[in-house]
Amino acid sequence: MKAKLILIVLMAFLSCKGPIISTEQPSKVSVIIDLVNVRNDKVNVSLNFPYVDHGTVVFCIPKTVPGTYSTDNYGRFIENLKAFDKKGTEMQTRKLDLNRWEIVNAKELGQITYEVNDTYDIEKEGGVFSPAGTNIDAGKNFMLNLYAFVGYIQNMENMPYQLNIERPTHLYPGTALDFYSKNKDDNCIQDVFYMERYFELTDNPIMYAIPDTLSFKTDTMEIVLSLYSATGKYKARDLKPALIKTMTAQKKFLGKIDNTDRYAVLLYLADPAKLDARGAGALEHNNSTTVVFSENTSLEVLEQALIDVVSHEFFHILTPLNVHSEEIHNFDFNDPKMSKHLWMYEGVTEYFAQLFQVNQGLCSDTEFFERMTEKINTSKQFDDTVPFTLMSEYILTDAHKNSFYNVYQKGALIGMCLDITLRELSDGQSGILDLMQQLGQKYGKDRPFKDDELVNEIVRLTHPSIRTFFETYVYGETPIPYELFLEKVGLTLQTEIIETDYFFKDQIPYVDINRDSGDIYFRNRTNLNSFLKEMGVQGGDILRAINGKPISKDGYREPILESRQWKPGQDVSFLIEREGKEIVLKTKTIIPTVTEWKILEIHQSEINGALQLRKFWLNG
């Protein structure tokens, strides 16, 4: 009895003092993420640190991460952070801002512990893009974008990390990482991962779920698909044929380029009937991609969406994996300096995602041309005189953050025009894929370039006149004359005036519904028709009433459909909300039209070598 009493007192004393920490000086940061003992939908994380040679340090959770180009403040999801010295005594910490904590007397620091909340079941996901977010669903699914779970000490980002994840025995990790596992007890397995530095940890998401995984080889590369379907509607095998077809074609398109031996696709299909991930899309990583869609998506649409987004993300193995600047290689997660070359990282990647499909026979020439002209039309919704490098360098600022979508439009078109120019200068023998291969050979994933030296290197590898292309259309304010570039490959590009409905174009509405608030709003980045422009409508305006009839989530269809009966010359009024203020807009109806670019003619005859150049361009 006395022995039991001593043991109880001793345990109580130790629990008050905090965890016992080994005095051994490890050469790495050791992390434990506990997926077994989930409490209140939160995961416990502990980090054991090697000897810290600073009196005061700052512990950080990322403010932003590569690939998102947004400020997400992942420190918002950290709770109950504590620091302990080597003896297990709690140390004083001071929170500096949303993402940083100051720790004094840090030479004694042994461990930091905290709880992590997830984003998927938070209203509007806390503003975090779903594929960059996190999920904690005990015993079912854990979407671990690790930058949201694991932090770093400032100026110690290059320390090696050992990641130990304790998980229930029935769940299995989907990842591109190598790891080994060991049983802790009948209910817990520990997976152990090693990373050379913090960036590698952030660049390798892991998704835990009941195993639904498939893999296949394409050439020398292993492709892994790990799928989680919230209600079990889909299985990985349902998507296998489309994925094999797509990624085999991509690998064939890349030819000799072989940057990774394993690539993982982590696909999360959200339950639309509950508070779950609401966004859709993907986030690239060097050897993997996280993808989020709704289970409501039909298999046909899901297959095409997977092809589109995975195609784009996979081509990131070219850039920024193999070709990137110092700003990316030494990414500052809390005070990022952005590169000038989003035209390459995202734009050229998106261009390849379209080009490979026509090159490998997955779409027709006409379909490819239509997709590129759609990008021309969408890009015209942005200020076409802003230098692309300027927008890229300041993409996180208020002045330019809303232009990011244009990276996938004009950025891809820069890639297209550069490709055509390179083909023309080399008599069809060399294009932008060849250029990326050469850049990859010079740099590679461990040798970044200086931002201001990239164009010099491109000019050296290609042709002196390429400098003019960059100075005029990428660094300069001159809009790209797409018609002149397409004329080189026998295509005619002209504007065309098309009649539309008042609220629809080709059955696609100019308005959308905010699923969280129920507001009906005019879509951003849309070429509004002449009537809506005359009315003074702007993208983002919330529509409150039409001709005095209130508009709501449940009562918007009738007033909008009534517009199809309008005749030219009628008086019409909109009550809209813009930046929190209600405004009445009035005008008379006109026949609504939009002006769009169209490829009106494809020259089939040989004109100054245009047909032959087009064959080189599309077929390589």
Coordinates of C-alpha atoms in Angstrom, one line a residue:
M1 CA 0.0 0.0 0.0
K2 CA 2.8 2.4 0.9
A3 CA 4.6 1.6 -2.3
K4 CA 1.5 2.3 -4.3
L5 CA 1.1 5.7 -2.5
I6 CA 4.7 6.6 -3.3
L7 CA 4.2 5.7 -7.0
I8 CA 1.0 7.8 -7.2
V9 CA 2.8 10.8 -5.6
L10 CA 5.7 10.4 -7.9
M11 CA 3.4 10.2 -11.0
A12 CA 1.6 13.3 -9.9
F13 CA 4.8 15.2 -9.4
L14 CA 6.0 14.2 -12.9
S15 CA 2.7 15.2 -14.5
C16 CA 3.0 18.6 -13.0
K17 CA 6.6 19.0 -14.2
G18 CA 5.8 18.1 -17.8
P19 CA 7.3 15.3 -19.9
I20 CA 10.7 13.7 -19.1
I21 CA 13.1 14.6 -22.0
S22 CA 16.3 12.7 -22.8
T23 CA 19.4 14.7 -22.1
E24 CA 21.1 13.1 -25.1
Q25 CA 22.1 15.6 -27.8
P26 CA 20.4 14.4 -31.0
S27 CA 21.7 15.7 -34.4
K28 CA 18.1 16.0 -35.7
V29 CA 14.7 17.4 -34.8
S30 CA 12.6 14.5 -33.7
V31 CA 8.8 14.8 -34.2
I32 CA 6.0 12.7 -32.9
I33 CA 2.5 13.1 -34.3
D34 CA -0.1 11.1 -32.4
L35 CA -3.0 10.0 -34.6
V36 CA -4.2 7.4 -32.1
N37 CA -5.2 9.5 -29.1
V38 CA -7.2 12.2 -30.8
R39 CA -9.1 14.5 -28.4
N40 CA -11.7 17.0 -29.3
D41 CA -10.9 16.6 -33.0
K42 CA -7.3 17.7 -32.3
V43 CA -3.9 16.0 -32.8
N44 CA -1.0 16.2 -30.3
V45 CA 2.4 17.0 -31.7
S46 CA 5.7 17.1 -29.9
L47 CA 9.1 18.2 -31.2
N48 CA 12.4 17.2 -29.5
F49 CA 15.3 19.6 -30.4
P50 CA 19.0 19.1 -30.5
Y51 CA 21.3 21.5 -28.7
V52 CA 20.2 25.1 -29.4
D53 CA 23.1 27.6 -29.5
H54 CA 21.0 30.7 -29.0
G55 CA 19.8 32.5 -25.9
T56 CA 16.4 33.4 -27.4
V57 CA 14.7 31.6 -30.4
V58 CA 11.5 32.0 -32.3
F59 CA 9.4 28.9 -33.1
C60 CA 7.4 29.2 -36.2
I61 CA 4.4 27.6 -38.0
P62 CA 4.3 28.7 -41.7
K63 CA 2.4 31.8 -42.7
T64 CA 2.4 30.7 -46.3
V65 CA 3.8 27.8 -48.3
P66 CA 5.1 27.2 -51.8
G67 CA 2.5 26.6 -54.5
T68 CA -0.4 28.4 -52.7
Y69 CA 0.7 32.0 -53.3
S70 CA -1.6 33.1 -50.5
T71 CA -1.3 34.1 -46.8
D72 CA -2.9 31.3 -44.8
N73 CA -1.4 31.7 -41.3
Y74 CA -1.3 28.0 -40.3
G75 CA -0.4 29.1 -36.7
R76 CA -4.2 29.9 -36.3
F77 CA -4.8 26.2 -35.9
I78 CA -2.2 25.6 -33.1
E79 CA -3.5 25.5 -29.5
N80 CA -2.0 25.1 -26.1
L81 CA 1.7 25.4 -27.2
K82 CA 4.2 24.7 -24.4
A83 CA 8.0 24.6 -24.2
F84 CA 10.0 22.4 -21.8
D85 CA 13.7 22.3 -20.8
K86 CA 15.8 19.2 -20.9
K87 CA 14.6 18.3 -17.4
G88 CA 10.9 18.5 -18.3
T89 CA 10.3 21.9 -16.6
E90 CA 7.9 24.2 -18.5
M91 CA 9.6 27.3 -20.0
Q92 CA 8.2 30.7 -20.6
T93 CA 6.9 31.4 -24.1
R94 CA 5.6 34.6 -25.6
K95 CA 3.3 34.6 -28.7
L96 CA 4.6 37.2 -31.2
D97 CA 1.9 36.9 -33.8
L98 CA -0.4 34.3 -35.3
N99 CA 2.5 32.1 -36.4
R100 CA 5.5 32.8 -34.1
W101 CA 6.4 32.1 -30.4
E102 CA 9.4 33.5 -28.6
I103 CA 11.3 31.2 -26.2
V104 CA 14.0 32.7 -23.9
N105 CA 16.9 30.7 -22.3
A106 CA 16.6 28.5 -25.3
K107 CA 19.9 26.7 -24.7
E108 CA 18.0 24.7 -22.2
L109 CA 15.1 23.9 -24.7
G110 CA 14.3 20.2 -25.0
Q111 CA 10.8 19.9 -26.3
I112 CA 7.8 21.8 -27.7
T113 CA 4.3 20.4 -27.6
Y114 CA 1.0 21.6 -28.9
E115 CA -2.4 20.6 -30.3
V116 CA -3.4 21.0 -34.0
N117 CA -6.9 21.7 -35.3
D118 CA -7.8 20.8 -38.9
T119 CA -9.4 23.0 -41.6
Y120 CA -11.9 20.8 -43.3
D121 CA -14.5 21.0 -40.6
I122 CA -14.1 24.7 -39.9
E123 CA -16.6 27.1 -41.4
K124 CA -15.3 28.1 -44.9
E125 CA -12.2 26.0 -44.0
G126 CA -10.6 29.1 -42.4
G127 CA -10.0 30.5 -45.9
V128 CA -7.5 27.7 -46.7
F129 CA -7.5 26.2 -50.2
S130 CA -8.8 22.6 -49.6
P131 CA -5.8 20.8 -51.1
A132 CA -3.5 22.9 -48.9
G133 CA -5.7 22.2 -45.9
T134 CA -5.9 19.4 -43.3
N135 CA -8.3 16.8 -42.1
I136 CA -8.6 15.1 -38.7
D137 CA -11.3 12.4 -38.6
A138 CA -10.3 10.0 -35.9
G139 CA -10.1 6.4 -37.0
K140 CA -11.1 7.3 -40.6
N141 CA -8.9 9.8 -42.3
F142 CA -6.0 12.2 -41.7
M143 CA -4.9 14.6 -44.4
L144 CA -1.5 15.7 -43.3
N145 CA -0.1 18.7 -45.1
L146 CA 2.8 18.6 -42.7
Y147 CA 3.5 22.3 -42.7
A148 CA 0.3 22.7 -40.7
F149 CA 1.4 20.2 -38.1
V150 CA 5.1 20.6 -37.7
G151 CA 7.0 23.9 -37.1
Y152 CA 10.6 24.9 -37.0
I153 CA 13.0 27.1 -35.1
Q154 CA 14.0 30.2 -37.1
N155 CA 17.5 29.8 -38.6
M156 CA 17.4 26.0 -37.9
E157 CA 15.3 25.1 -41.0
N158 CA 18.2 23.1 -42.5
M159 CA 18.4 20.7 -39.6
P160 CA 17.4 17.1 -40.5
Y161 CA 14.0 15.9 -39.3
Q162 CA 12.9 12.5 -38.1
L163 CA 9.1 12.3 -38.3
N164 CA 7.4 9.6 -36.1
I165 CA 3.7 9.2 -36.8
E166 CA 1.8 7.0 -34.4
R167 CA -1.3 5.6 -36.2
P168 CA -4.1 3.1 -35.6
T169 CA -3.3 -0.3 -37.1
H170 CA -6.2 -0.2 -39.6
L171 CA -5.0 3.0 -41.3
Y172 CA -2.2 3.2 -43.8
P173 CA -0.2 6.1 -45.2
G174 CA -0.4 7.3 -48.8
T175 CA 2.9 9.1 -49.6
A176 CA 5.8 9.3 -52.0
L177 CA 8.2 9.1 -49.1
D178 CA 10.2 6.0 -48.0
F179 CA 9.5 4.9 -44.4
Y180 CA 9.6 2.0 -42.1
S181 CA 7.1 0.9 -39.5
K182 CA 7.2 -0.8 -36.1
N183 CA 4.5 -2.0 -33.8
K184 CA 4.2 -0.1 -30.5
D185 CA 1.3 -2.2 -29.2
D186 CA -1.8 -4.0 -30.5
N187 CA -3.5 -0.7 -31.4
C188 CA -0.7 1.4 -32.6
I189 CA 2.0 1.3 -35.3
Q190 CA 4.7 3.9 -35.6
D191 CA 5.8 5.0 -39.1
V192 CA 9.3 6.6 -39.3
F193 CA 10.3 9.1 -42.0
Y194 CA 13.6 10.9 -42.4
M195 CA 13.9 14.4 -44.1
E196 CA 17.1 16.2 -44.8
R197 CA 15.6 19.6 -44.0
Y198 CA 12.4 21.3 -43.1
F199 CA 11.5 22.1 -46.7
E200 CA 11.5 18.4 -47.5
L201 CA 9.1 17.8 -44.7
T202 CA 6.7 20.5 -45.9
D203 CA 7.0 19.2 -49.5
N204 CA 5.7 15.7 -48.7
P205 CA 2.0 15.4 -47.7
I206 CA 0.8 12.1 -46.2
M207 CA -2.8 10.9 -46.2
Y208 CA -3.8 8.2 -43.7
A209 CA -6.9 6.1 -44.5
I210 CA -8.2 2.6 -44.7
P211 CA -6.1 1.2 -47.5
D212 CA -7.5 1.9 -51.0
T213 CA -4.3 2.2 -53.0
L214 CA -3.1 1.2 -56.4
S215 CA 0.2 1.5 -58.2
F216 CA 1.5 1.0 -61.7
K217 CA 4.7 1.5 -63.6
T218 CA 5.1 3.8 -66.5
D219 CA 8.6 3.4 -67.9
T220 CA 10.9 3.7 -64.9
M221 CA 8.5 5.6 -62.7
E222 CA 6.1 4.2 -60.1
I223 CA 2.7 6.0 -59.9
V224 CA 0.8 5.6 -56.6
L225 CA -2.9 6.6 -56.2
S226 CA -4.2 6.7 -52.6
L227 CA -7.9 7.4 -52.4
Y228 CA -10.2 8.3 -49.6
S229 CA -13.9 8.5 -50.4
A230 CA -15.9 9.8 -47.4
T231 CA -18.9 7.5 -47.8
G232 CA -17.2 4.9 -49.9
K233 CA -18.9 5.9 -53.2
Y234 CA -15.7 5.5 -55.2
K235 CA -12.7 3.2 -55.2
A236 CA -9.2 3.7 -56.5
R237 CA -9.8 1.0 -59.2
D238 CA -12.6 3.2 -60.6
L239 CA -10.0 5.8 -61.7
K240 CA -7.2 3.5 -62.6
P241 CA -7.9 3.4 -66.4
A242 CA -8.0 7.2 -66.8
L243 CA -4.9 7.7 -64.6
I244 CA -2.9 5.0 -66.4
K245 CA -3.8 6.5 -69.8
T246 CA -3.0 10.0 -68.7
M247 CA 0.3 9.5 -66.9
T248 CA 1.6 7.0 -69.4
A249 CA 1.1 9.7 -72.1
Q250 CA 2.8 12.3 -69.9
K251 CA 5.8 10.2 -69.3
K252 CA 6.1 9.5 -73.1
F253 CA 5.8 13.2 -73.8
L254 CA 8.7 13.9 -71.4
G255 CA 10.9 11.5 -73.2
K256 CA 14.4 11.4 -71.6
I257 CA 13.4 13.7 -68.7
D258 CA 13.3 11.5 -65.6
N259 CA 13.4 13.4 -62.4
T260 CA 11.7 11.1 -59.9
D261 CA 11.2 7.3 -59.5
R262 CA 7.9 7.5 -57.6
Y263 CA 5.0 9.9 -57.8
A264 CA 2.0 9.8 -55.5
V265 CA -1.5 11.2 -56.0
L266 CA -3.5 11.6 -52.8
L267 CA -7.1 12.0 -53.7
Y268 CA -9.7 13.1 -51.0
L269 CA -13.4 12.9 -52.0
A270 CA -15.4 15.0 -49.6
D271 CA -18.9 14.3 -48.2
P272 CA -21.2 17.1 -49.5
A273 CA -23.8 16.3 -46.8
K274 CA -21.6 17.4 -43.9
L275 CA -19.1 20.1 -42.9
D276 CA -16.2 19.0 -45.0
A277 CA -13.8 20.2 -47.6
R278 CA -15.7 22.5 -50.0
G279 CA -13.0 23.6 -52.4
A280 CA -11.8 21.6 -55.4
G281 CA -8.5 21.3 -57.1
A282 CA -4.9 20.2 -56.4
L283 CA -1.7 21.4 -54.8
E284 CA 1.6 20.3 -56.4
H285 CA 4.6 19.0 -54.6
N286 CA 7.9 17.8 -56.0
N287 CA 7.0 14.1 -55.9
S288 CA 3.3 14.1 -55.2
T289 CA 0.0 16.0 -55.4
T290 CA -3.0 16.4 -53.1
V291 CA -6.3 16.5 -54.8
V292 CA -9.7 17.4 -53.4
F293 CA -13.1 16.9 -55.1
S294 CA -16.7 16.3 -53.9
E295 CA -18.2 12.8 -53.9
N296 CA -21.2 14.4 -55.7
T297 CA -19.0 14.5 -58.9
S298 CA -20.0 11.9 -61.5
L299 CA -17.3 9.4 -62.5
E300 CA -17.0 10.9 -66.0
V301 CA -16.5 14.4 -64.7
L302 CA -14.2 13.1 -62.0
E303 CA -12.0 11.3 -64.5
Q304 CA -11.7 14.4 -66.7
A305 CA -11.0 16.7 -63.7
L306 CA -8.4 14.3 -62.4
I307 CA -6.8 14.3 -65.9
D308 CA -6.7 18.1 -66.0
V309 CA -5.4 18.8 -62.5
V310 CA -3.0 15.8 -62.2
S311 CA -1.6 16.6 -65.6
H312 CA -0.7 20.1 -64.4
E313 CA 0.6 19.0 -61.1
F314 CA 2.7 16.2 -62.5
F315 CA 4.5 18.5 -64.9
H316 CA 5.8 20.4 -61.9
I317 CA 8.6 17.8 -61.8
L318 CA 10.1 20.0 -64.5
T319 CA 9.7 23.2 -62.6
P320 CA 10.0 24.2 -59.9
L321 CA 11.3 20.7 -58.8
N322 CA 14.2 20.7 -61.3
V323 CA 14.4 24.4 -62.2
H324 CA 13.8 27.0 -59.5
S325 CA 15.2 30.2 -58.0
E326 CA 16.9 30.9 -54.7
E327 CA 13.6 32.4 -53.4
I328 CA 12.0 28.9 -53.8
H329 CA 15.0 26.8 -52.7
N330 CA 15.4 28.8 -49.5
F331 CA 11.8 29.6 -49.0
D332 CA 11.0 31.8 -46.0
F333 CA 7.7 30.4 -44.7
N334 CA 7.0 33.5 -42.6
D335 CA 8.4 36.3 -44.6
P336 CA 8.5 34.9 -48.2
K337 CA 10.3 36.6 -51.0
M338 CA 8.6 35.7 -54.3
S339 CA 10.3 34.9 -57.6
K340 CA 9.7 36.8 -60.8
H341 CA 9.2 33.7 -62.8
L342 CA 5.6 32.4 -62.2
W343 CA 5.3 32.5 -66.0
M344 CA 7.6 29.4 -65.8
Y345 CA 6.6 27.7 -62.6
E346 CA 2.8 27.8 -63.2
G347 CA 2.4 29.1 -66.7
V348 CA 4.7 26.7 -68.6
T349 CA 3.5 23.9 -66.4
E350 CA -0.1 24.6 -67.4
Y351 CA 0.9 24.9 -71.1
F352 CA 2.5 21.5 -71.0
A353 CA -0.7 20.1 -69.3
Q354 CA -2.5 21.2 -72.5
L355 CA 0.2 20.5 -75.1
F356 CA 0.9 16.9 -74.1
Q357 CA -2.8 16.0 -74.7
V358 CA -2.7 17.0 -78.4
N359 CA 0.9 15.7 -78.7
Q360 CA -0.1 12.3 -77.4
G361 CA -3.5 12.1 -79.2
L362 CA -5.7 12.6 -76.1
C363 CA -7.4 15.5 -77.7
S364 CA -7.8 16.8 -81.3
D365 CA -5.9 19.9 -82.7
T366 CA -9.2 21.8 -82.7
E367 CA -9.9 21.0 -79.0
F368 CA -6.4 22.2 -78.1
F369 CA -6.8 25.4 -80.1
E370 CA -10.2 26.1 -78.4
R371 CA -8.6 25.6 -74.9
M372 CA -5.8 28.1 -75.7
T373 CA -8.2 30.7 -77.2
E374 CA -10.3 30.3 -74.0
K375 CA -7.2 31.2 -72.1
I376 CA -6.8 34.3 -74.3
N377 CA -10.4 35.4 -73.6
T378 CA -10.0 34.8 -69.8
S379 CA -6.6 36.6 -69.7
K380 CA -8.2 39.7 -71.2
Q381 CA -10.2 40.1 -68.0
F382 CA -6.9 41.2 -66.3
D383 CA -4.8 44.2 -66.8
D384 CA -2.8 43.2 -69.9
T385 CA -0.2 45.9 -69.4
V386 CA 1.1 44.8 -66.0
P387 CA 4.6 43.2 -66.4
F388 CA 4.2 39.6 -65.7
T389 CA 7.5 39.5 -63.7
L390 CA 6.3 42.4 -61.5
M391 CA 3.0 40.7 -60.8
S392 CA 4.9 37.5 -59.9
E393 CA 7.3 39.1 -57.6
Y394 CA 4.5 40.9 -55.7
I395 CA 1.8 38.3 -56.0
L396 CA 1.2 38.2 -52.2
T397 CA 0.5 41.9 -52.0
D398 CA -3.0 43.4 -52.1
A399 CA -2.2 45.1 -55.5
H400 CA -1.6 41.8 -57.3
K401 CA -2.9 38.8 -55.3
N402 CA -6.2 38.8 -57.2
S403 CA -4.3 38.4 -60.4
F404 CA -3.0 34.9 -59.5
Y405 CA -5.5 33.1 -61.7
N406 CA -4.0 34.8 -64.7
V407 CA -0.9 32.8 -64.2
Y408 CA -2.7 29.8 -65.6
Q409 CA -4.1 31.9 -68.4
K410 CA -1.5 34.4 -69.7
G411 CA 1.3 32.4 -68.1
A412 CA 0.4 29.4 -70.3
L413 CA 0.1 31.7 -73.3
I414 CA 3.6 33.1 -72.7
G415 CA 4.7 29.4 -72.8
M416 CA 2.9 28.9 -76.0
C417 CA 4.3 31.9 -77.8
L418 CA 7.8 31.2 -76.5
D419 CA 7.4 27.6 -77.8
I420 CA 6.3 28.7 -81.3
T421 CA 9.2 31.3 -81.4
L422 CA 11.8 28.6 -80.4
R423 CA 10.4 26.3 -83.0
E424 CA 10.6 29.0 -85.7
L425 CA 14.2 29.9 -84.8
S426 CA 15.4 26.3 -84.9
D427 CA 13.5 25.3 -88.0
G428 CA 11.2 23.2 -85.9
Q429 CA 13.8 21.1 -84.2
S430 CA 13.7 22.6 -80.7
G431 CA 10.9 23.9 -78.5
I432 CA 10.2 24.8 -74.9
L433 CA 10.3 21.2 -73.6
D434 CA 13.9 21.0 -74.9
L435 CA 14.7 24.3 -73.2
M436 CA 13.4 23.0 -69.9
Q437 CA 15.4 19.8 -70.2
Q438 CA 18.6 21.9 -70.8
L439 CA 17.8 24.1 -67.8
G440 CA 17.2 21.0 -65.7
Q441 CA 20.6 19.7 -66.6
K442 CA 22.3 22.9 -65.7
Y443 CA 20.5 23.5 -62.4
G444 CA 18.6 20.5 -61.0
K445 CA 16.7 20.3 -57.7
D446 CA 19.7 21.2 -55.5
R447 CA 21.2 24.1 -57.5
P448 CA 18.9 27.2 -57.7
F449 CA 19.4 30.0 -60.1
K450 CA 19.5 33.7 -59.3
D451 CA 16.2 35.3 -60.3
D452 CA 17.8 38.0 -62.4
E453 CA 20.0 35.6 -64.3
L454 CA 17.4 33.1 -65.7
V455 CA 16.7 35.0 -68.9
N456 CA 20.4 35.4 -69.6
E457 CA 20.8 31.7 -69.4
I458 CA 17.7 31.1 -71.6
V459 CA 19.2 33.4 -74.2
R460 CA 22.6 31.6 -74.0
L461 CA 20.9 28.3 -74.6
T462 CA 18.6 29.4 -77.4
H463 CA 18.9 32.6 -79.5
P464 CA 19.8 36.3 -79.0
S465 CA 16.4 37.5 -80.2
I466 CA 14.7 35.6 -77.3
R467 CA 15.9 38.5 -75.1
T468 CA 13.6 40.8 -77.0
F469 CA 10.6 38.4 -76.4
F470 CA 11.2 38.6 -72.7
E471 CA 11.9 42.3 -72.4
T472 CA 8.8 43.1 -74.5
Y473 CA 6.1 40.6 -73.3
V474 CA 7.2 39.3 -69.9
Y475 CA 9.2 42.1 -68.3
G476 CA 7.5 44.7 -70.4
E477 CA 4.1 46.3 -70.5
T478 CA 3.2 45.3 -74.1
P479 CA 0.3 42.9 -74.5
I480 CA 1.1 39.8 -76.5
P481 CA -0.2 40.0 -80.1
Y482 CA -1.3 36.4 -80.1
E483 CA -2.6 36.7 -83.7
L484 CA 1.0 37.3 -84.9
F485 CA 2.4 34.2 -83.1
L486 CA -0.4 32.0 -84.3
E487 CA 0.0 33.2 -87.8
K488 CA 3.4 31.6 -87.8
V489 CA 1.8 28.2 -87.5
G490 CA -1.0 28.8 -90.0
L491 CA -3.8 29.9 -87.7
T492 CA -6.0 33.0 -88.0
L493 CA -7.1 34.6 -84.8
Q494 CA -9.8 37.3 -84.9
T495 CA -12.5 38.8 -82.7
E496 CA -16.1 37.7 -83.0
I497 CA -19.3 39.3 -81.5
I498 CA -21.6 36.7 -80.0
E499 CA -25.2 37.3 -78.7
T500 CA -26.0 36.0 -75.2
D501 CA -28.9 35.9 -72.8
Y502 CA -29.0 38.6 -70.1
F503 CA -27.7 36.2 -67.3
F504 CA -26.3 33.3 -69.3
K505 CA -23.8 32.6 -72.1
D506 CA -24.1 29.2 -73.6
Q507 CA -26.2 28.1 -70.6
I508 CA -23.4 29.1 -68.3
P509 CA -24.6 31.7 -65.8
Y510 CA -22.9 35.0 -65.0
V511 CA -24.0 34.5 -61.4
D512 CA -23.1 31.9 -58.8
I513 CA -24.1 30.9 -55.3
N514 CA -22.0 31.3 -52.2
R515 CA -22.7 27.9 -50.6
D516 CA -21.9 29.2 -47.1
S517 CA -23.8 32.5 -47.1
G518 CA -26.5 31.8 -49.7
D519 CA -25.6 35.0 -51.6
I520 CA -26.1 35.2 -55.3
Y521 CA -23.1 37.0 -56.8
F522 CA -21.7 37.9 -60.2
R523 CA -18.7 35.7 -61.0
N524 CA -15.2 37.2 -61.0
R525 CA -12.9 36.8 -64.0
T526 CA -15.8 36.5 -66.4
N527 CA -16.3 38.5 -69.6
L528 CA -19.6 40.1 -68.7
N529 CA -21.9 40.8 -71.6
S530 CA -22.6 44.3 -72.9
F531 CA -25.8 44.7 -71.0
L532 CA -24.2 43.9 -67.6
K533 CA -21.3 46.2 -68.4
E534 CA -23.8 49.0 -69.4
M535 CA -25.6 48.4 -66.1
G536 CA -22.3 48.9 -64.2
V537 CA -22.1 45.4 -62.8
Q538 CA -18.7 44.3 -61.4
G539 CA -17.4 40.8 -60.6
G540 CA -18.1 40.0 -57.0
D541 CA -21.2 42.2 -56.7
I542 CA -24.0 40.5 -54.7
L543 CA -27.4 40.6 -56.3
R544 CA -30.1 41.5 -53.8
A545 CA -33.0 42.3 -56.1
I546 CA -34.1 42.6 -59.7
N547 CA -36.8 45.2 -60.5
G548 CA -37.7 45.3 -56.8
K549 CA -38.0 41.5 -56.5
P550 CA -35.8 40.1 -53.7
I551 CA -33.1 37.6 -54.7
S552 CA -32.3 34.8 -52.3
K553 CA -30.7 31.3 -52.4
D554 CA -34.2 29.7 -52.6
G555 CA -35.8 32.3 -54.8
Y556 CA -33.4 33.5 -57.4
R557 CA -34.3 31.3 -60.4
E558 CA -37.7 32.8 -61.3
P559 CA -36.6 36.5 -61.5
I560 CA -33.5 35.5 -63.5
L561 CA -35.4 33.3 -65.9
E562 CA -37.9 36.1 -66.4
S563 CA -35.1 38.0 -68.0
R564 CA -35.4 35.8 -71.1
Q565 CA -38.7 37.6 -71.8
W566 CA -37.2 41.0 -71.7
K567 CA -37.3 43.1 -74.8
P568 CA -34.8 45.9 -75.8
G569 CA -35.7 49.3 -74.4
Q570 CA -37.2 48.1 -71.1
D571 CA -36.3 49.8 -67.8
V572 CA -34.4 47.5 -65.5
S573 CA -32.9 48.0 -62.0
F574 CA -30.6 45.9 -59.9
L575 CA -30.1 46.2 -56.1
I576 CA -26.6 45.0 -55.5
E577 CA -24.2 44.9 -52.5
R578 CA -20.6 46.0 -53.2
E579 CA -18.0 46.2 -50.4
G580 CA -20.7 46.1 -47.8
K581 CA -22.8 48.9 -49.3
E582 CA -26.1 48.6 -51.2
I583 CA -26.2 50.3 -54.6
V584 CA -29.1 50.7 -57.1
L585 CA -28.0 50.2 -60.8
K586 CA -30.4 51.2 -63.6
T587 CA -30.4 51.0 -67.4
K588 CA -32.5 50.1 -70.4
T589 CA -32.2 46.6 -71.9
I590 CA -30.2 46.0 -75.1
I591 CA -29.4 42.9 -77.0
P592 CA -26.5 41.5 -74.8
T593 CA -23.3 40.5 -76.6
V594 CA -19.8 39.6 -75.8
T595 CA -16.6 40.0 -77.9
E596 CA -14.4 37.0 -78.0
W597 CA -11.3 35.8 -79.7
K598 CA -11.9 32.8 -82.0
I599 CA -9.8 30.7 -84.3
L600 CA -11.8 31.3 -87.5
E601 CA -9.6 29.4 -90.0
I602 CA -6.9 26.7 -89.9
H603 CA -4.8 27.0 -93.1
Q604 CA -4.4 23.6 -94.6
S605 CA -2.1 24.8 -97.4
E606 CA 1.7 25.4 -97.0
I607 CA 2.2 29.1 -96.4
N608 CA 5.8 30.2 -95.8
G609 CA 6.4 26.8 -94.0
A610 CA 3.5 27.4 -91.5
L611 CA 2.0 24.0 -91.9
Q612 CA 5.3 22.2 -91.3
L613 CA 6.0 24.5 -88.3
R614 CA 2.6 23.6 -86.9
K615 CA 3.4 19.9 -87.1
F616 CA 6.7 20.4 -85.3
W617 CA 4.9 22.5 -82.7
L618 CA 2.1 20.1 -81.9
N619 CA 3.9 16.8 -82.6
G620 CA 7.4 17.5 -81.5

